[in-house]
Amino acid sequence: MFITFEGLDSSGKTTQARLLVDHLRVRAHAPVRFIREPGGTVISERLREILLDKKYLELSEASELFLFSASRAQLVRQVIHPALLRGEIVVCDRYYDSTTAYQGYGRGLDLATIRGINTLAAAGVVPDLTVLVDITIEEIEKRKHASKTEFDRMESAGREFFARVHNGYLSMAAEEPKRFVVVDGMRSVDDIAQEIADVVDNRQHLLKKEGQEES
Ligand SMILES: Nc1ncnc2c1ncn2[C@@H]1O[C@H](COP(=O)(O)OP(=O)(O)OP(=O)(O)O)[C@@H](O)[C@H]1O
Ligand SMILES: [Mg+2]
C-alpha cells in the first residue's frame, strides 16, 4: 500500500505522516517505510540541497520542475517501487501532486506537460491514498512565525503563490475523489491523526477484502 501526504507548507504533513507511520508500525502486518520528498536516495538528497538552497535564486521554473522530477524518478525506481513489490507499506511526505500544485498551479507551468512529466518520473506508481492536509494561507504565516525557522527557497514565495497552490490542491482532490482524502488541518494534531488512522485502517480492510475475493 502506498500512501502520500500533501498540503501547503507548514500544514502538518510531516507531523501527521510520522504519527501514521507510528500507528501502522503497531498495527500493520507488513514493514512500514517512511520517505520524504525530495530526497530518500543519495542522488535525490543532492538534488534536494539545490532545490531548497536560497542561494540559487537564479534557478529557472523549468529547471525546478526537472530537478524535483529527477529526484522523484530516482526515488521511485530505487526505493518506492521495490518496497511495494516486497509488499511493504510506503508512506511518502509529498509526491507528484506537489509538482502539479507548486510548479503547475503555483508557478503557472502548463498542466498537461506537468502531468506527462509526472507520469514519466513516477513510472506509473500511483498512490493508493493521498492525504491532503488542508489549512488556510493565514495559518501558514502564523505557524511560520511561531516556529521562527528560516524560510527555504520554496517557502520564500509570496501569498498569491500559496493561494494558487491551495486552489490547485483542492481542484486536484475534487478531480480524483477516490484517491484523495481532504482532512481539516486546522484542528488539533491528535484529532487529525485519529481521522487519518481511521481512513487508512478502512482502506486496508477494503484492500484485503478485495484480495480475498479475487483469490
Ligand atoms: N494541527 C496543528 N495545529 C497547530 N500547529 C501544528 C499542527 N500540526 C503541525 N503544527 C505545527 O506547524 C508546524 C509545521 O508542521 P509540519 O512540519 O508537520 O508541517 P509540514 O506540512 O511538514 O511543513 P513543511 O511543508 O515545511 O515540511 C510545526 O511547528 C508544527 O508543530
Ligand atoms: Mg514537512
PDB file of C-alpha atoms and ligand atoms in Angstrom:
ATOM      1  CA  MET A   1       0.000   0.000   0.000  1.00  0.00           C
ATOM      2  CA  PHE A   2       1.294   3.431  -0.979  1.00  0.00           C
ATOM      3  CA  ILE A   3       0.143   6.484   0.999  1.00  0.00           C
ATOM      4  CA  THR A   4       1.228  10.065   0.269  1.00  0.00           C
ATOM      5  CA  PHE A   5       0.828  13.305   2.236  1.00  0.00           C
ATOM      6  CA  GLU A   6       0.203  16.606   0.509  1.00  0.00           C
ATOM      7  CA  GLY A   7      -0.592  20.166   1.512  1.00  0.00           C
ATOM      8  CA  LEU A   8       0.776  23.674   1.811  1.00  0.00           C
ATOM      9  CA  ASP A   9       3.997  24.469   3.657  1.00  0.00           C
ATOM     10  CA  SER A  10       3.558  24.052   7.440  1.00  0.00           C
ATOM     11  CA  SER A  11       0.183  22.340   7.008  1.00  0.00           C
ATOM     12  CA  GLY A  12       1.277  19.492   9.283  1.00  0.00           C
ATOM     13  CA  LYS A  13       2.220  16.861   6.669  1.00  0.00           C
ATOM     14  CA  THR A  14       5.383  15.669   8.403  1.00  0.00           C
ATOM     15  CA  THR A  15       3.726  15.667  11.836  1.00  0.00           C
ATOM     16  CA  GLN A  16       0.815  13.594  10.538  1.00  0.00           C
ATOM     17  CA  ALA A  17       2.870  11.292   8.329  1.00  0.00           C
ATOM     18  CA  ARG A  18       5.068  10.397  11.343  1.00  0.00           C
ATOM     19  CA  LEU A  19       2.034   9.695  13.515  1.00  0.00           C
ATOM     20  CA  LEU A  20       0.504   7.487  10.832  1.00  0.00           C
ATOM     21  CA  VAL A  21       3.780   5.585  10.493  1.00  0.00           C
ATOM     22  CA  ASP A  22       3.813   5.021  14.289  1.00  0.00           C
ATOM     23  CA  HIS A  23       0.206   3.824  14.132  1.00  0.00           C
ATOM     24  CA  LEU A  24       0.877   1.466  11.223  1.00  0.00           C
ATOM     25  CA  ARG A  25       4.069   0.067  12.745  1.00  0.00           C
ATOM     26  CA  VAL A  26       1.989  -1.154  15.687  1.00  0.00           C
ATOM     27  CA  ARG A  27      -0.985  -2.417  13.694  1.00  0.00           C
ATOM     28  CA  ALA A  28       0.072  -3.412  10.198  1.00  0.00           C
ATOM     29  CA  HIS A  29       1.260  -6.879   9.235  1.00  0.00           C
ATOM     30  CA  ALA A  30       3.860  -5.557   6.795  1.00  0.00           C
ATOM     31  CA  PRO A  31       7.008  -3.430   7.176  1.00  0.00           C
ATOM     32  CA  VAL A  32       6.325   0.314   7.003  1.00  0.00           C
ATOM     33  CA  ARG A  33       8.736   2.597   5.173  1.00  0.00           C
ATOM     34  CA  PHE A  34       8.735   6.369   5.681  1.00  0.00           C
ATOM     35  CA  ILE A  35      10.155   8.607   2.960  1.00  0.00           C
ATOM     36  CA  ARG A  36      10.306  12.333   2.339  1.00  0.00           C
ATOM     37  CA  GLU A  37      10.403  14.159  -0.965  1.00  0.00           C
ATOM     38  CA  PRO A  38      12.574  15.488  -2.407  1.00  0.00           C
ATOM     39  CA  GLY A  39      15.148  13.035  -1.047  1.00  0.00           C
ATOM     40  CA  GLY A  40      15.339   9.415   0.032  1.00  0.00           C
ATOM     41  CA  THR A  41      18.304   8.334  -2.111  1.00  0.00           C
ATOM     42  CA  VAL A  42      21.856   9.682  -2.309  1.00  0.00           C
ATOM     43  CA  ILE A  43      21.150  11.329  -5.681  1.00  0.00           C
ATOM     44  CA  SER A  44      17.754  12.656  -4.583  1.00  0.00           C
ATOM     45  CA  GLU A  45      19.238  14.189  -1.409  1.00  0.00           C
ATOM     46  CA  ARG A  46      21.860  16.009  -3.511  1.00  0.00           C
ATOM     47  CA  LEU A  47      19.072  17.405  -5.697  1.00  0.00           C
ATOM     48  CA  ARG A  48      17.132  18.419  -2.559  1.00  0.00           C
ATOM     49  CA  GLU A  49      20.079  20.566  -1.457  1.00  0.00           C
ATOM     50  CA  ILE A  50      19.955  22.508  -4.729  1.00  0.00           C
ATOM     51  CA  LEU A  51      16.162  22.814  -4.680  1.00  0.00           C
ATOM     52  CA  LEU A  52      15.905  24.226  -1.159  1.00  0.00           C
ATOM     53  CA  ASP A  53      19.058  26.369  -1.004  1.00  0.00           C
ATOM     54  CA  LYS A  54      18.182  30.078  -1.009  1.00  0.00           C
ATOM     55  CA  LYS A  55      21.476  30.842  -2.707  1.00  0.00           C
ATOM     56  CA  TYR A  56      20.091  29.589  -6.037  1.00  0.00           C
ATOM     57  CA  LEU A  57      17.684  32.425  -6.787  1.00  0.00           C
ATOM     58  CA  GLU A  58      18.515  32.076 -10.494  1.00  0.00           C
ATOM     59  CA  LEU A  59      17.007  28.554 -10.668  1.00  0.00           C
ATOM     60  CA  SER A  60      14.516  28.719 -13.539  1.00  0.00           C
ATOM     61  CA  GLU A  61      10.970  27.373 -13.261  1.00  0.00           C
ATOM     62  CA  ALA A  62      11.647  24.675 -15.835  1.00  0.00           C
ATOM     63  CA  SER A  63      14.853  23.630 -14.063  1.00  0.00           C
ATOM     64  CA  GLU A  64      12.959  23.451 -10.792  1.00  0.00           C
ATOM     65  CA  LEU A  65      10.376  21.169 -12.398  1.00  0.00           C
ATOM     66  CA  PHE A  66      13.036  18.854 -13.827  1.00  0.00           C
ATOM     67  CA  LEU A  67      15.073  18.704 -10.612  1.00  0.00           C
ATOM     68  CA  PHE A  68      12.042  17.759  -8.500  1.00  0.00           C
ATOM     69  CA  SER A  69      11.088  15.208 -11.126  1.00  0.00           C
ATOM     70  CA  ALA A  70      14.629  13.813 -11.379  1.00  0.00           C
ATOM     71  CA  SER A  71      14.753  13.390  -7.622  1.00  0.00           C
ATOM     72  CA  ARG A  72      11.406  11.540  -7.740  1.00  0.00           C
ATOM     73  CA  ALA A  73      12.369   9.362 -10.718  1.00  0.00           C
ATOM     74  CA  GLN A  74      15.359   8.086  -8.755  1.00  0.00           C
ATOM     75  CA  LEU A  75      13.380   7.573  -5.548  1.00  0.00           C
ATOM     76  CA  VAL A  76      10.580   5.634  -7.257  1.00  0.00           C
ATOM     77  CA  ARG A  77      12.923   3.288  -9.093  1.00  0.00           C
ATOM     78  CA  GLN A  78      15.428   2.786  -6.305  1.00  0.00           C
ATOM     79  CA  VAL A  79      13.173   2.701  -3.237  1.00  0.00           C
ATOM     80  CA  ILE A  80       9.387   3.034  -3.592  1.00  0.00           C
ATOM     81  CA  HIS A  81       8.668   0.540  -6.348  1.00  0.00           C
ATOM     82  CA  PRO A  82      10.937  -2.216  -4.951  1.00  0.00           C
ATOM     83  CA  ALA A  83       9.407  -1.749  -1.466  1.00  0.00           C
ATOM     84  CA  LEU A  84       5.859  -2.017  -2.839  1.00  0.00           C
ATOM     85  CA  LEU A  85       6.816  -5.150  -4.783  1.00  0.00           C
ATOM     86  CA  ARG A  86       8.012  -6.684  -1.493  1.00  0.00           C
ATOM     87  CA  GLY A  87       4.575  -5.967  -0.005  1.00  0.00           C
ATOM     88  CA  GLU A  88       5.715  -3.126   2.257  1.00  0.00           C
ATOM     89  CA  ILE A  89       3.605  -0.137   3.202  1.00  0.00           C
ATOM     90  CA  VAL A  90       5.201   3.067   1.925  1.00  0.00           C
ATOM     91  CA  VAL A  91       4.332   6.456   3.425  1.00  0.00           C
ATOM     92  CA  CYS A  92       5.720   9.398   1.485  1.00  0.00           C
ATOM     93  CA  ASP A  93       5.841  13.031   2.671  1.00  0.00           C
ATOM     94  CA  ARG A  94       4.987  14.762  -0.679  1.00  0.00           C
ATOM     95  CA  TYR A  95       4.918  13.113  -4.121  1.00  0.00           C
ATOM     96  CA  TYR A  96       3.996  14.139  -7.679  1.00  0.00           C
ATOM     97  CA  ASP A  97       0.860  16.020  -6.639  1.00  0.00           C
ATOM     98  CA  SER A  98       3.244  18.575  -5.100  1.00  0.00           C
ATOM     99  CA  THR A  99       4.696  19.155  -8.575  1.00  0.00           C
ATOM    100  CA  THR A 100       1.253  19.642 -10.096  1.00  0.00           C
ATOM    101  CA  ALA A 101       0.289  22.004  -7.258  1.00  0.00           C
ATOM    102  CA  TYR A 102       3.504  24.061  -6.942  1.00  0.00           C
ATOM    103  CA  GLN A 103       5.070  24.040 -10.413  1.00  0.00           C
ATOM    104  CA  GLY A 104       1.726  23.761 -12.258  1.00  0.00           C
ATOM    105  CA  TYR A 105      -0.911  25.755 -10.386  1.00  0.00           C
ATOM    106  CA  GLY A 106       1.617  27.822  -8.396  1.00  0.00           C
ATOM    107  CA  ARG A 107       4.267  28.752 -10.962  1.00  0.00           C
ATOM    108  CA  GLY A 108       1.844  28.514 -13.874  1.00  0.00           C
ATOM    109  CA  LEU A 109       3.660  25.909 -15.989  1.00  0.00           C
ATOM    110  CA  ASP A 110       1.442  24.008 -18.455  1.00  0.00           C
ATOM    111  CA  LEU A 111      -0.578  21.408 -16.545  1.00  0.00           C
ATOM    112  CA  ALA A 112      -0.743  18.847 -19.369  1.00  0.00           C
ATOM    113  CA  THR A 113       3.053  18.962 -19.729  1.00  0.00           C
ATOM    114  CA  ILE A 114       3.461  18.527 -15.983  1.00  0.00           C
ATOM    115  CA  ARG A 115       1.141  15.530 -15.954  1.00  0.00           C
ATOM    116  CA  GLY A 116       3.256  13.912 -18.682  1.00  0.00           C
ATOM    117  CA  ILE A 117       6.470  14.555 -16.763  1.00  0.00           C
ATOM    118  CA  ASN A 118       4.873  13.239 -13.555  1.00  0.00           C
ATOM    119  CA  THR A 119       3.865  10.029 -15.304  1.00  0.00           C
ATOM    120  CA  LEU A 120       7.409   9.508 -16.580  1.00  0.00           C
ATOM    121  CA  ALA A 121       9.002  10.324 -13.211  1.00  0.00           C
ATOM    122  CA  ALA A 122       6.604   8.125 -11.232  1.00  0.00           C
ATOM    123  CA  ALA A 123       6.933   5.156 -13.638  1.00  0.00           C
ATOM    124  CA  GLY A 124       3.222   4.501 -13.217  1.00  0.00           C
ATOM    125  CA  VAL A 125       3.441   4.212  -9.426  1.00  0.00           C
ATOM    126  CA  VAL A 126       0.223   5.933  -8.306  1.00  0.00           C
ATOM    127  CA  PRO A 127      -0.613   6.322  -4.591  1.00  0.00           C
ATOM    128  CA  ASP A 128      -3.453   4.194  -3.231  1.00  0.00           C
ATOM    129  CA  LEU A 129      -4.333   7.044  -0.915  1.00  0.00           C
ATOM    130  CA  THR A 130      -3.331  10.700  -0.806  1.00  0.00           C
ATOM    131  CA  VAL A 131      -3.996  12.665   2.374  1.00  0.00           C
ATOM    132  CA  LEU A 132      -4.380  16.376   1.698  1.00  0.00           C
ATOM    133  CA  VAL A 133      -3.865  18.275   4.948  1.00  0.00           C
ATOM    134  CA  ASP A 134      -5.765  21.491   4.362  1.00  0.00           C
ATOM    135  CA  ILE A 135      -5.040  24.772   6.159  1.00  0.00           C
ATOM    136  CA  THR A 136      -5.664  28.428   5.361  1.00  0.00           C
ATOM    137  CA  ILE A 137      -2.996  30.764   3.991  1.00  0.00           C
ATOM    138  CA  GLU A 138      -3.240  32.876   7.180  1.00  0.00           C
ATOM    139  CA  GLU A 139      -2.417  29.778   9.222  1.00  0.00           C
ATOM    140  CA  ILE A 140       0.816  29.180   7.240  1.00  0.00           C
ATOM    141  CA  GLU A 141       2.010  32.634   8.192  1.00  0.00           C
ATOM    142  CA  LYS A 142       1.107  32.118  11.851  1.00  0.00           C
ATOM    143  CA  ARG A 143       2.902  28.778  12.037  1.00  0.00           C
ATOM    144  CA  LYS A 144       5.988  30.063  10.278  1.00  0.00           C
ATOM    145  CA  HIS A 145       6.283  32.999  12.649  1.00  0.00           C
ATOM    146  CA  ALA A 146       5.711  30.718  15.651  1.00  0.00           C
ATOM    147  CA  SER A 147       8.383  28.223  14.596  1.00  0.00           C
ATOM    148  CA  LYS A 148      10.867  31.051  13.770  1.00  0.00           C
ATOM    149  CA  THR A 149      12.746  28.823  11.326  1.00  0.00           C
ATOM    150  CA  GLU A 150      14.307  30.459   8.298  1.00  0.00           C
ATOM    151  CA  PHE A 151      12.350  30.094   5.069  1.00  0.00           C
ATOM    152  CA  ASP A 152      13.901  27.883   2.385  1.00  0.00           C
ATOM    153  CA  ARG A 153      13.870  28.808  -1.311  1.00  0.00           C
ATOM    154  CA  MET A 154      10.416  27.305  -1.961  1.00  0.00           C
ATOM    155  CA  GLU A 155       8.891  28.768   1.204  1.00  0.00           C
ATOM    156  CA  SER A 156      10.019  32.281   0.337  1.00  0.00           C
ATOM    157  CA  ALA A 157       7.311  32.617  -2.335  1.00  0.00           C
ATOM    158  CA  GLY A 158       4.500  35.111  -1.745  1.00  0.00           C
ATOM    159  CA  ARG A 159       0.918  34.862  -0.560  1.00  0.00           C
ATOM    160  CA  GLU A 160      -0.626  34.862  -4.073  1.00  0.00           C
ATOM    161  CA  PHE A 161       1.578  31.922  -4.982  1.00  0.00           C
ATOM    162  CA  PHE A 162       0.324  29.924  -1.987  1.00  0.00           C
ATOM    163  CA  ALA A 163      -3.276  30.875  -2.782  1.00  0.00           C
ATOM    164  CA  ARG A 164      -2.856  29.398  -6.284  1.00  0.00           C
ATOM    165  CA  VAL A 165      -1.237  26.257  -4.856  1.00  0.00           C
ATOM    166  CA  HIS A 166      -4.077  25.924  -2.346  1.00  0.00           C
ATOM    167  CA  ASN A 167      -6.773  26.189  -5.035  1.00  0.00           C
ATOM    168  CA  GLY A 168      -4.800  23.757  -7.172  1.00  0.00           C
ATOM    169  CA  TYR A 169      -4.740  21.147  -4.432  1.00  0.00           C
ATOM    170  CA  LEU A 170      -8.483  21.453  -3.881  1.00  0.00           C
ATOM    171  CA  SER A 171      -9.175  21.072  -7.631  1.00  0.00           C
ATOM    172  CA  MET A 172      -6.932  18.005  -7.793  1.00  0.00           C
ATOM    173  CA  ALA A 173      -8.724  16.420  -4.829  1.00  0.00           C
ATOM    174  CA  ALA A 174     -12.092  17.093  -6.496  1.00  0.00           C
ATOM    175  CA  GLU A 175     -10.862  15.500  -9.760  1.00  0.00           C
ATOM    176  CA  GLU A 176      -9.747  12.296  -8.010  1.00  0.00           C
ATOM    177  CA  PRO A 177     -12.108  11.839  -5.067  1.00  0.00           C
ATOM    178  CA  LYS A 178     -11.313   8.146  -4.696  1.00  0.00           C
ATOM    179  CA  ARG A 179      -7.595   8.661  -4.239  1.00  0.00           C
ATOM    180  CA  PHE A 180      -7.679  11.874  -2.190  1.00  0.00           C
ATOM    181  CA  VAL A 181      -8.945  12.398   1.308  1.00  0.00           C
ATOM    182  CA  VAL A 182      -9.031  16.029   2.431  1.00  0.00           C
ATOM    183  CA  VAL A 183      -8.574  16.494   6.170  1.00  0.00           C
ATOM    184  CA  ASP A 184      -9.134  19.743   8.013  1.00  0.00           C
ATOM    185  CA  GLY A 185      -5.648  20.629   9.248  1.00  0.00           C
ATOM    186  CA  MET A 186      -6.882  23.450  11.490  1.00  0.00           C
ATOM    187  CA  ARG A 187      -7.854  21.036  14.272  1.00  0.00           C
ATOM    188  CA  SER A 188      -5.654  19.550  16.990  1.00  0.00           C
ATOM    189  CA  VAL A 189      -2.794  17.259  15.971  1.00  0.00           C
ATOM    190  CA  ASP A 190      -4.471  14.317  17.759  1.00  0.00           C
ATOM    191  CA  ASP A 191      -7.889  14.809  16.148  1.00  0.00           C
ATOM    192  CA  ILE A 192      -6.366  14.930  12.672  1.00  0.00           C
ATOM    193  CA  ALA A 193      -4.197  11.866  13.363  1.00  0.00           C
ATOM    194  CA  GLN A 194      -7.226   9.902  14.538  1.00  0.00           C
ATOM    195  CA  GLU A 195      -9.186  10.727  11.387  1.00  0.00           C
ATOM    196  CA  ILE A 196      -6.274   9.738   9.132  1.00  0.00           C
ATOM    197  CA  ALA A 197      -5.708   6.467  11.026  1.00  0.00           C
ATOM    198  CA  ASP A 198      -9.397   5.590  10.644  1.00  0.00           C
ATOM    199  CA  VAL A 199      -9.349   6.295   6.903  1.00  0.00           C
ATOM    200  CA  VAL A 200      -6.199   4.212   6.396  1.00  0.00           C
ATOM    201  CA  ASP A 201      -7.479   1.306   8.508  1.00  0.00           C
ATOM    202  CA  ASN A 202     -10.693   1.253   6.439  1.00  0.00           C
ATOM    203  CA  ARG A 203      -8.759   1.288   3.163  1.00  0.00           C
ATOM    204  CA  GLN A 204      -6.511  -1.547   4.289  1.00  0.00           C
ATOM    205  CA  HIS A 205      -9.556  -3.556   5.291  1.00  0.00           C
ATOM    206  CA  LEU A 206     -11.147  -2.940   1.876  1.00  0.00           C
ATOM    207  CA  LEU A 207      -7.950  -3.848   0.004  1.00  0.00           C
ATOM    208  CA  LYS A 208      -7.695  -7.085   1.978  1.00  0.00           C
ATOM    209  CA  LYS A 209     -11.326  -7.960   1.233  1.00  0.00           C
ATOM    210  CA  GLU A 210     -10.856  -7.282  -2.491  1.00  0.00           C
ATOM    211  CA  GLY A 211      -7.741  -9.501  -2.443  1.00  0.00           C
ATOM    212  CA  GLN A 212      -9.660 -12.342  -0.796  1.00  0.00           C
ATOM    213  CA  GLU A 213     -12.485 -12.103  -3.345  1.00  0.00           C
ATOM    214  CA  GLU A 214     -10.018 -12.390  -6.225  1.00  0.00           C
ATOM    215  CA  SER A 215      -8.255 -15.477  -4.870  1.00  0.00           C
TER     216      SER A 215
HETATM  217  N1  LIG B   1      -2.705  20.590  13.929  1.00  0.00           N
HETATM  218  C1  LIG B   1      -1.781  21.503  14.201  1.00  0.00           C
HETATM  219  N2  LIG B   1      -2.109  22.624  14.874  1.00  0.00           N
HETATM  220  C2  LIG B   1      -1.183  23.587  15.146  1.00  0.00           C
HETATM  221  N3  LIG B   1       0.115  23.524  14.784  1.00  0.00           N
HETATM  222  C3  LIG B   1       0.501  22.436  14.097  1.00  0.00           C
HETATM  223  C4  LIG B   1      -0.415  21.373  13.772  1.00  0.00           C
HETATM  224  N4  LIG B   1       0.269  20.423  13.089  1.00  0.00           N
HETATM  225  C5  LIG B   1       1.536  20.855  12.986  1.00  0.00           C
HETATM  226  N5  LIG B   1       1.686  22.060  13.601  1.00  0.00           N
HETATM  227  C6  LIG B   1       2.916  22.873  13.704  1.00  0.00           C
HETATM  228  O1  LIG B   1       3.100  23.512  12.443  1.00  0.00           O
HETATM  229  C7  LIG B   1       4.480  23.495  12.069  1.00  0.00           C
HETATM  230  C8  LIG B   1       4.634  22.741  10.753  1.00  0.00           C
HETATM  231  O2  LIG B   1       4.303  21.349  10.935  1.00  0.00           O
HETATM  232  P1  LIG B   1       4.929  20.238   9.996  1.00  0.00           P
HETATM  233  O3  LIG B   1       6.399  20.370   9.967  1.00  0.00           O
HETATM  234  O4  LIG B   1       4.348  18.941  10.374  1.00  0.00           O
HETATM  235  O5  LIG B   1       4.308  20.724   8.603  1.00  0.00           O
HETATM  236  P2  LIG B   1       4.756  20.354   7.135  1.00  0.00           P
HETATM  237  O6  LIG B   1       3.497  20.392   6.339  1.00  0.00           O
HETATM  238  O7  LIG B   1       5.533  19.101   7.139  1.00  0.00           O
HETATM  239  O8  LIG B   1       5.679  21.589   6.768  1.00  0.00           O
HETATM  240  P3  LIG B   1       6.769  21.702   5.568  1.00  0.00           P
HETATM  241  O9  LIG B   1       5.978  21.951   4.339  1.00  0.00           O
HETATM  242  O10 LIG B   1       7.578  22.895   5.981  1.00  0.00           O
HETATM  243  O11 LIG B   1       7.540  20.417   5.531  1.00  0.00           O
HETATM  244  C9  LIG B   1       5.236  22.833  13.218  1.00  0.00           C
HETATM  245  O12 LIG B   1       5.749  23.854  14.033  1.00  0.00           O
HETATM  246  C10 LIG B   1       4.163  22.031  13.926  1.00  0.00           C
HETATM  247  O13 LIG B   1       4.434  21.865  15.285  1.00  0.00           O
HETATM  248 MG    MG B   2       7.426  18.685   6.346  1.00  0.00          MG
END
